[in-house]
Structure formats: C-alpha cells, structure tokens
Amino acid sequence: MKNTALTNVHIALGAKMVPFAGFNMPVQYSGINDEHETVRTGVGMFDVSHMGEFILKGEKALDLIQKVSSNDASKLYDGKVQYGYLPNEDGGIVDDFLTYKIDDTTYLLVVNASNIEKDWNWISKFNTEGVEMKDISDETSLFAIQGPKAADALQQLTDIELAPMEYYTFQKGVFAGVENVLVSATGYTGAGGFEIYVANEHAEQVWNAIMEAGKAYGIKPIGLGARDTLRLEMGFCLYGNDIDDTTSPLAAGLGWVTKFTKDFVNSENLKAEKEQGVSQKLVGFEMIDRGIPRHDYEIVDAEGNKIGRVTSGTQSPSLKKSIGLGYVDTAFAKEGTEIFVSIRNTPIKAVVKKPPFVK
C-alpha cells in the first residue's frame, strides 16, 4: 500500500486511515458530518495526493489527447481546464479525467488514483507520434481546499488573485513561499475552492502554511468520507461506482463532454448509440421512506420488477435524508417518477430527482 507525502501528518492529526485505491488514506478526522458541514459553510482541506498526473509534451500532444479523449481539447486555451473521459473500444469508460493546457505543446492530465497504470497504458497504446509522456504521480502532492471561505483563507499565501479565478481555470506562481505551484479552481464538492499541485518535497511546508493561514477561518482537515457525501450531494460521478469499463458514457449523462466534431476512440459506435437512444439512464433519487441506498442494491418498480441498480448512496448531511445515484430503465428516468430501492428484500420508496440535490 502506498503512502502520500503527508501520511504521518494525518496520523498525528488523529485521522482514521483506510486503504483506498492502493493508498493509505484519511477517511475522517472529527467525523464525516462535522467535516461535511465545515466544507459547505467554511473551509476544509483534503489531501488527494493519491490522484495521478501525467505530462504530455510535444508538437503532437494535442493530437494524442484528441484521439483518446471524448471532449474537444482544441477548444482549450493556456490556463484552461477541461473535463472528459477516455472511452474504451467496448462502449465503456477507461476513466474520467481533467486536461490542463499549459501551452500549445504541453498538457497536464489528472486521472483517478485507481486507474493510474491502466490510463498510462491506454494512452501509451495510441501514442504513435512520439509524444513525450511523463508520469509525475509519485512526485506530486495535491491538496483540495474547498468551501466558501477558501479564497479568503488562501489569499495571503500567494500573489495569484484567487477570488476572480474562473471555474475550470488555473495559474502557476509562488504559493506559501514555494515557486512553480499550480493553483486551479475545478472542485469536486460544489462548495467552491481551489486545488494546489506541489512537489512532494514542499508538501508538508505548504500543508502547514495553509492550516496556519486558515486558522482564522476555522479550517479543518477533511477525509475521503466527507468528500464522498459532498460530491454525491452535487450528483458528481465517482469512477468505480457510477461509471466504469462497462457503463455507457451516454447512459451516464456524459453526452455533454462527448464531442462528435472529431474522431476519437470508439466515436462511431458512440454516435450510433446516441442516434439509437440508450436503454438506461443514470439518475439521482431521494428516498421518501426510511432507508439508505447502497452500491449495487436493486431498483424495482411498484410491482417489484427489477428496473435498475444503485451506484452510489448515502445519508445526506445537508438534507438529513437519504439520496443516491443509479441506473434505471429509460421509462423510469423522468424527474418525479416513483421508484423503489430493494433494501434487505424490502422495497423502499424513492423519487427520481435531478441533481444537484443541494443548490
């Protein structure tokens, strides 16, 4: 099991550590509900250094990205970030990822921790034009500082103007006395905030500086447990739960990042699927009756016929009710449709609701 550069810091802070995607990661410190509330109303910091980072460099770097990505990276400008996915050749998804355009010949790809090796091998397979690829995952730390007070808490540490930074953009500069730090505003919580990419050797210095600067704003370290409840309240997909090698990106609602203006891996088949229409759709739902939906629980209709399955579910700390995501037959995908989650063989009533659950 791998450690991040800050594993010992988390243990010293009293974090409950668990194995996640091959890493020893903090799942909670003060408790999931408390940490969740901290991010929604104040500011919290996640160590997400388990994520993967690849640099693609060269005249043909954009061509390679265009081949493997569902989205159109030609639309990117320097300092812009784009969300997309890597389609496989069987109609599923290798991974979802972010593309950062540094300049015309240099791109940073940020991938999920559990897929680092798989993604590297997949992209390499299509690298027929000699694009220089470098996996910097093991030498890079990544912190996500999230919440409405994030900009105020961090501004004293950098000359980069944080508050005006647009969603899905980034800048490089000096941060907490460290040069060449990449600061972005993508977010996976819906609470606003920033990501800090820094070399491992400076990770502890930067973490400590953020915790010190954030003291006046009530900053707390936040674990992966609250990260999951926060992203689920927004209806954001988690790879391995809501999307995977077998799920259709169109059924998963990723048509908005599937650009048929170019040829990419499996684009012809996906285009045909779009024209034909999908048989199932990923929907959000709220439980009407008591019960917590869990991954892979069956979703049934009023007669008890199976119509789908739960992919993610939790008790929402903000709403004080259970919410979930799941695939259902298209006939049941309309907002307001009554469905039932089979919990211990008992159908528990729910209603389809379009995310985000928390506005």
Short mmCIF file of C-alpha atoms in Angstrom, two decimals:
data_model
loop_
_atom_site.label_atom_id
_atom_site.label_comp_id
_atom_site.label_asym_id
_atom_site.label_seq_id
_atom_site.Cartn_x
_atom_site.Cartn_y
_atom_site.Cartn_z
CA MET A 1 0.00 0.00 0.00
CA LYS A 2 1.32 3.44 -0.95
CA ASN A 3 1.54 6.44 1.35
CA THR A 4 1.20 10.11 0.40
CA ALA A 5 3.90 12.58 1.48
CA LEU A 6 1.64 13.53 4.42
CA THR A 7 0.57 10.15 5.78
CA ASN A 8 2.40 10.76 9.08
CA VAL A 9 0.82 14.23 9.37
CA HIS A 10 -2.66 12.70 9.04
CA ILE A 11 -1.90 10.05 11.65
CA ALA A 12 -0.61 12.76 14.02
CA LEU A 13 -3.86 14.69 13.44
CA GLY A 14 -5.81 11.63 14.61
CA ALA A 15 -7.17 10.63 11.21
CA LYS A 16 -8.81 7.27 10.76
CA MET A 17 -6.76 5.74 7.95
CA VAL A 18 -8.14 3.23 5.43
CA PRO A 19 -6.89 1.57 2.24
CA PHE A 20 -8.26 3.41 -0.82
CA ALA A 21 -7.18 2.83 -4.44
CA GLY A 22 -3.95 1.24 -3.22
CA PHE A 23 -3.14 4.15 -0.87
CA ASN A 24 -3.25 4.59 2.90
CA MET A 25 -5.72 7.49 3.09
CA PRO A 26 -7.51 9.52 5.80
CA VAL A 27 -11.25 8.73 5.71
CA GLN A 28 -12.18 11.06 8.58
CA TYR A 29 -10.76 13.18 11.40
CA SER A 30 -13.51 14.83 13.51
CA GLY A 31 -16.34 12.88 11.86
CA ILE A 32 -17.94 12.87 8.41
CA ASN A 33 -20.93 15.08 9.27
CA ASP A 34 -18.78 17.70 11.01
CA GLU A 35 -16.27 17.73 8.16
CA HIS A 36 -19.04 17.91 5.55
CA GLU A 37 -20.60 20.92 7.31
CA THR A 38 -17.16 22.59 7.58
CA VAL A 39 -16.74 22.48 3.78
CA ARG A 40 -20.32 23.55 3.00
CA THR A 41 -20.18 26.60 5.30
CA GLY A 42 -16.50 27.40 5.88
CA VAL A 43 -13.30 25.87 4.56
CA GLY A 44 -11.65 22.45 4.71
CA MET A 45 -8.58 20.83 3.18
CA PHE A 46 -8.32 17.40 1.59
CA ASP A 47 -5.10 15.57 0.83
CA VAL A 48 -5.88 13.99 -2.55
CA SER A 49 -2.28 13.25 -3.48
CA HIS A 50 -3.32 9.73 -4.48
CA MET A 51 -4.60 11.17 -7.78
CA GLY A 52 -2.48 10.61 -10.89
CA GLU A 53 -0.76 13.26 -13.01
CA PHE A 54 0.73 12.81 -16.49
CA ILE A 55 2.61 15.42 -18.54
CA LEU A 56 2.17 15.16 -22.33
CA LYS A 57 4.64 17.23 -24.30
CA GLY A 58 5.42 17.78 -27.98
CA GLU A 59 4.02 19.03 -31.28
CA LYS A 60 1.60 16.09 -31.43
CA ALA A 61 0.46 16.20 -27.78
CA LEU A 62 -2.90 17.74 -28.69
CA ASP A 63 -3.44 15.15 -31.46
CA LEU A 64 -2.93 12.34 -28.95
CA ILE A 65 -5.36 13.89 -26.46
CA GLN A 66 -7.91 14.39 -29.24
CA LYS A 67 -7.63 10.71 -30.14
CA VAL A 68 -8.14 9.34 -26.61
CA SER A 69 -10.46 11.97 -25.09
CA SER A 70 -14.21 12.28 -25.63
CA ASN A 71 -14.03 16.06 -25.31
CA ASP A 72 -12.58 18.59 -27.78
CA ALA A 73 -9.27 19.76 -26.33
CA SER A 74 -8.68 22.06 -29.32
CA LYS A 75 -11.04 24.48 -27.55
CA LEU A 76 -8.62 24.85 -24.64
CA TYR A 77 -6.51 27.98 -24.13
CA ASP A 78 -3.46 28.38 -21.90
CA GLY A 79 -4.64 28.20 -18.28
CA LYS A 80 -7.91 26.42 -19.08
CA VAL A 81 -9.04 23.03 -17.71
CA GLN A 82 -11.43 20.58 -19.38
CA TYR A 83 -13.37 17.57 -18.08
CA GLY A 84 -13.69 14.50 -20.26
CA TYR A 85 -13.37 10.73 -20.30
CA LEU A 86 -11.29 8.06 -22.02
CA PRO A 87 -13.70 5.83 -23.99
CA ASN A 88 -12.72 2.18 -24.37
CA GLU A 89 -13.38 0.18 -27.53
CA ASP A 90 -16.31 -1.74 -25.99
CA GLY A 91 -18.68 1.14 -25.26
CA GLY A 92 -17.47 1.73 -21.68
CA ILE A 93 -15.18 4.18 -19.92
CA VAL A 94 -11.47 3.67 -19.14
CA ASP A 95 -11.54 6.67 -16.78
CA ASP A 96 -12.80 10.23 -16.39
CA PHE A 97 -10.08 12.86 -16.16
CA LEU A 98 -9.07 16.52 -16.41
CA THR A 99 -6.92 18.12 -19.12
CA TYR A 100 -4.93 21.23 -18.19
CA LYS A 101 -3.49 23.21 -21.13
CA ILE A 102 -0.15 24.68 -20.03
CA ASP A 103 0.88 25.81 -23.54
CA ASP A 104 0.45 24.70 -27.16
CA THR A 105 2.79 21.72 -26.72
CA THR A 106 2.37 20.92 -23.00
CA TYR A 107 -0.64 19.40 -21.24
CA LEU A 108 -1.24 18.01 -17.75
CA LEU A 109 -3.71 15.13 -17.43
CA VAL A 110 -5.15 14.38 -13.97
CA VAL A 111 -6.55 10.86 -13.59
CA ASN A 112 -8.12 8.75 -10.86
CA ALA A 113 -5.81 7.02 -8.37
CA SER A 114 -7.12 3.51 -9.01
CA ASN A 115 -6.56 3.90 -12.77
CA ILE A 116 -3.05 5.40 -12.99
CA GLU A 117 -1.37 2.37 -14.54
CA LYS A 118 -4.40 1.45 -16.67
CA ASP A 119 -4.72 5.00 -18.05
CA TRP A 120 -0.99 5.28 -18.72
CA ASN A 121 -1.01 2.03 -20.70
CA TRP A 122 -4.17 3.04 -22.56
CA ILE A 123 -2.88 6.46 -23.64
CA SER A 124 0.54 4.97 -24.50
CA LYS A 125 -1.17 2.49 -26.83
CA PHE A 126 -2.29 5.38 -29.06
CA ASN A 127 0.98 7.36 -28.79
CA THR A 128 2.23 6.56 -32.29
CA GLU A 129 3.68 10.02 -32.99
CA GLY A 130 6.37 10.15 -30.32
CA VAL A 131 4.65 12.42 -27.81
CA GLU A 132 6.85 12.74 -24.71
CA MET A 133 4.90 11.28 -21.78
CA LYS A 134 5.94 11.59 -18.15
CA ASP A 135 4.11 10.11 -15.14
CA ILE A 136 4.70 12.57 -12.27
CA SER A 137 2.11 10.98 -9.94
CA ASP A 138 4.63 9.67 -7.40
CA GLU A 139 6.41 13.02 -7.05
CA THR A 140 3.34 15.26 -6.92
CA SER A 141 1.16 16.18 -3.94
CA LEU A 142 -2.34 17.57 -4.44
CA PHE A 143 -4.45 19.41 -1.87
CA ALA A 144 -8.06 20.49 -2.40
CA ILE A 145 -9.07 23.47 -0.28
CA GLN A 146 -12.85 23.66 -0.53
CA GLY A 147 -15.60 25.86 0.85
CA PRO A 148 -16.97 29.42 0.60
CA LYS A 149 -14.11 30.80 2.73
CA ALA A 150 -11.34 29.13 0.68
CA ALA A 151 -10.26 32.23 -1.30
CA ASP A 152 -10.05 34.40 1.83
CA ALA A 153 -8.13 31.74 3.74
CA LEU A 154 -5.55 31.22 0.98
CA GLN A 155 -5.08 34.71 -0.47
CA GLN A 156 -2.37 35.78 2.00
CA LEU A 157 -0.20 32.89 0.76
CA THR A 158 0.05 33.96 -2.89
CA ASP A 159 0.07 36.87 -5.34
CA ILE A 160 -2.26 34.92 -7.64
CA GLU A 161 -5.66 36.64 -7.48
CA LEU A 162 -7.84 33.81 -6.20
CA ALA A 163 -11.34 35.29 -5.86
CA PRO A 164 -11.65 36.30 -9.56
CA MET A 165 -10.27 32.93 -10.81
CA GLU A 166 -12.87 31.43 -13.14
CA TYR A 167 -14.19 27.90 -12.70
CA TYR A 168 -12.05 25.37 -14.60
CA THR A 169 -9.02 27.63 -14.98
CA PHE A 170 -5.57 27.59 -13.37
CA GLN A 171 -2.46 29.69 -12.83
CA LYS A 172 1.12 28.95 -11.82
CA GLY A 173 3.02 31.05 -9.32
CA VAL A 174 4.58 31.34 -5.89
CA PHE A 175 2.44 29.84 -3.14
CA ALA A 176 3.40 29.68 0.56
CA GLY A 177 6.96 30.63 -0.45
CA VAL A 178 7.25 27.78 -2.96
CA GLU A 179 7.82 28.56 -6.65
CA ASN A 180 6.06 26.97 -9.63
CA VAL A 181 2.97 25.84 -7.73
CA LEU A 182 -0.11 25.16 -9.88
CA VAL A 183 -3.35 26.55 -8.44
CA SER A 184 -6.63 25.57 -10.10
CA ALA A 185 -10.35 26.03 -9.50
CA THR A 186 -12.14 22.83 -10.53
CA GLY A 187 -13.68 21.41 -7.34
CA TYR A 188 -15.49 18.16 -6.57
CA THR A 189 -17.68 19.37 -3.71
CA GLY A 190 -19.90 22.11 -5.15
CA ALA A 191 -18.71 24.40 -2.36
CA GLY A 192 -16.12 26.32 -4.39
CA GLY A 193 -12.40 26.34 -3.75
CA PHE A 194 -9.01 25.51 -5.18
CA GLU A 195 -6.53 22.72 -5.86
CA ILE A 196 -2.83 23.08 -5.10
CA TYR A 197 -0.34 20.93 -7.05
CA VAL A 198 3.10 20.93 -5.44
CA ALA A 199 6.21 18.74 -5.47
CA ASN A 200 6.31 16.21 -2.60
CA GLU A 201 9.41 17.85 -1.11
CA HIS A 202 7.37 21.01 -0.39
CA ALA A 203 4.12 19.24 0.55
CA GLU A 204 4.40 19.50 4.33
CA GLN A 205 5.51 23.14 4.17
CA VAL A 206 2.52 24.06 2.02
CA TRP A 207 0.04 21.99 4.07
CA ASN A 208 1.22 23.63 7.31
CA ALA A 209 1.10 27.11 5.78
CA ILE A 210 -2.48 26.56 4.62
CA MET A 211 -3.55 25.20 8.02
CA GLU A 212 -1.95 28.25 9.72
CA ALA A 213 -3.44 30.78 7.27
CA GLY A 214 -6.83 29.11 7.54
CA LYS A 215 -6.98 29.16 11.36
CA ALA A 216 -8.86 32.45 11.41
CA TYR A 217 -11.45 30.89 9.06
CA GLY A 218 -11.93 27.69 11.05
CA ILE A 219 -10.12 25.46 8.54
CA LYS A 220 -10.10 21.72 9.27
CA PRO A 221 -8.52 18.70 7.57
CA ILE A 222 -11.20 16.71 5.73
CA GLY A 223 -11.20 13.00 4.88
CA LEU A 224 -12.46 10.96 1.95
CA GLY A 225 -15.73 10.15 3.77
CA ALA A 226 -16.95 13.75 3.57
CA ARG A 227 -15.53 14.05 0.05
CA ASP A 228 -17.94 11.30 -0.97
CA THR A 229 -21.02 12.82 0.73
CA LEU A 230 -20.18 16.26 -0.71
CA ARG A 231 -19.76 15.03 -4.30
CA LEU A 232 -22.90 12.90 -4.04
CA GLU A 233 -24.99 15.92 -2.98
CA MET A 234 -23.85 17.51 -6.26
CA GLY A 235 -24.54 14.36 -8.31
CA PHE A 236 -20.89 14.09 -9.43
CA CYS A 237 -19.85 10.65 -10.71
CA LEU A 238 -17.23 8.56 -8.92
CA TYR A 239 -15.25 6.20 -11.12
CA GLY A 240 -15.68 2.61 -9.98
CA ASN A 241 -19.12 3.37 -8.54
CA ASP A 242 -21.19 5.31 -11.07
CA ILE A 243 -19.06 4.83 -14.18
CA ASP A 244 -16.62 2.09 -15.16
CA ASP A 245 -15.32 -0.06 -18.03
CA THR A 246 -18.81 -1.46 -18.65
CA THR A 247 -21.03 1.64 -18.35
CA SER A 248 -22.11 3.66 -21.37
CA PRO A 249 -20.95 7.29 -21.09
CA LEU A 250 -24.19 8.38 -22.79
CA ALA A 251 -26.30 6.45 -20.27
CA ALA A 252 -24.17 8.09 -17.55
CA GLY A 253 -25.15 11.56 -18.76
CA LEU A 254 -21.73 12.37 -20.21
CA GLY A 255 -23.10 13.35 -23.62
CA TRP A 256 -22.15 16.98 -22.83
CA VAL A 257 -18.44 16.04 -22.94
CA THR A 258 -18.80 13.73 -25.95
CA LYS A 259 -17.88 15.82 -29.00
CA PHE A 260 -18.58 14.17 -32.35
CA THR A 261 -16.92 17.07 -34.21
CA LYS A 262 -13.75 14.91 -34.25
CA ASP A 263 -12.75 11.27 -34.44
CA PHE A 264 -11.78 9.62 -31.16
CA VAL A 265 -11.63 6.09 -29.78
CA ASN A 266 -14.99 4.34 -30.40
CA SER A 267 -16.62 7.58 -31.56
CA GLU A 268 -18.50 5.90 -34.43
CA ASN A 269 -20.15 3.38 -32.09
CA LEU A 270 -20.99 6.06 -29.54
CA LYS A 271 -22.52 8.22 -32.26
CA ALA A 272 -24.69 5.28 -33.35
CA GLU A 273 -25.70 4.68 -29.73
CA LYS A 274 -26.70 8.33 -29.38
CA GLU A 275 -28.87 8.15 -32.51
CA GLN A 276 -30.46 4.89 -31.38
CA GLY A 277 -31.03 6.05 -27.81
CA VAL A 278 -29.91 4.42 -24.55
CA SER A 279 -31.90 1.76 -22.72
CA GLN A 280 -30.94 3.01 -19.24
CA LYS A 281 -30.00 6.33 -17.71
CA LEU A 282 -28.08 7.36 -14.61
CA VAL A 283 -30.48 9.34 -12.40
CA GLY A 284 -30.45 10.95 -8.99
CA PHE A 285 -33.09 9.99 -6.45
CA GLU A 286 -34.22 10.92 -2.95
CA MET A 287 -35.61 8.34 -0.55
CA ILE A 288 -39.19 9.03 0.52
CA ASP A 289 -39.29 6.27 3.14
CA ARG A 290 -36.51 5.49 5.62
CA GLY A 291 -33.54 3.52 4.38
CA ILE A 292 -30.05 4.13 2.99
CA PRO A 293 -29.41 3.00 -0.59
CA ARG A 294 -26.07 1.26 -1.11
CA HIS A 295 -23.96 0.40 -4.15
CA ASP A 296 -25.47 -2.43 -6.21
CA TYR A 297 -28.83 -2.54 -4.38
CA GLU A 298 -31.59 -3.38 -6.88
CA ILE A 299 -34.03 -0.67 -8.02
CA VAL A 300 -37.53 -2.03 -8.73
CA ASP A 301 -40.90 -0.73 -9.91
CA ALA A 302 -44.17 -0.78 -7.94
CA GLU A 303 -44.73 -4.42 -8.98
CA GLY A 304 -41.28 -5.47 -7.81
CA ASN A 305 -39.77 -5.88 -11.29
CA LYS A 306 -36.07 -5.01 -11.46
CA ILE A 307 -35.56 -1.79 -13.42
CA GLY A 308 -32.00 -0.88 -12.40
CA ARG A 309 -29.39 -0.68 -9.67
CA VAL A 310 -27.97 1.80 -7.19
CA THR A 311 -24.43 3.01 -7.94
CA SER A 312 -23.94 5.44 -5.02
CA GLY A 313 -26.00 6.23 -1.94
CA THR A 314 -25.69 7.94 1.41
CA GLN A 315 -27.50 9.88 4.12
CA SER A 316 -27.09 13.50 3.01
CA PRO A 317 -25.71 15.56 5.93
CA SER A 318 -27.13 18.77 4.41
CA LEU A 319 -30.62 17.45 3.65
CA LYS A 320 -30.95 14.98 6.56
CA LYS A 321 -32.40 12.46 4.12
CA SER A 322 -31.02 9.63 2.01
CA ILE A 323 -30.00 10.29 -1.60
CA GLY A 324 -28.46 8.22 -4.34
CA LEU A 325 -27.47 7.74 -7.96
CA GLY A 326 -28.40 4.73 -10.03
CA TYR A 327 -29.13 3.40 -13.48
CA VAL A 328 -32.80 2.84 -14.30
CA ASP A 329 -34.66 1.82 -17.45
CA THR A 330 -35.27 4.96 -19.52
CA ALA A 331 -39.04 4.79 -18.94
CA PHE A 332 -38.39 5.47 -15.23
CA ALA A 333 -35.78 8.21 -15.68
CA LYS A 334 -38.09 11.24 -15.70
CA GLU A 335 -37.89 13.56 -12.68
CA GLY A 336 -40.68 12.88 -10.21
CA THR A 337 -41.03 9.19 -11.15
CA GLU A 338 -41.66 6.90 -8.19
CA ILE A 339 -39.17 4.05 -7.85
CA PHE A 340 -38.27 1.60 -5.08
CA VAL A 341 -34.88 0.56 -3.71
CA SER A 342 -34.75 -3.03 -2.54
CA ILE A 343 -33.19 -2.89 0.94
CA ARG A 344 -32.91 -6.30 2.61
CA ASN A 345 -35.57 -7.59 0.19
CA THR A 346 -38.00 -4.81 1.16
CA PRO A 347 -38.98 -2.21 -1.49
CA ILE A 348 -38.36 1.26 -0.02
CA LYS A 349 -40.00 4.18 -1.83
CA ALA A 350 -37.91 6.84 -3.58
CA VAL A 351 -38.45 9.52 -6.21
CA VAL A 352 -36.26 10.45 -9.18
CA LYS A 353 -34.70 13.89 -8.67
CA LYS A 354 -32.32 15.76 -10.92
CA PRO A 355 -29.01 16.60 -9.19
CA PRO A 356 -27.60 18.68 -7.67
CA PHE A 357 -29.56 17.73 -4.56
CA VAL A 358 -28.11 20.74 -2.73
CA LYS A 359 -28.27 24.03 -4.63
#
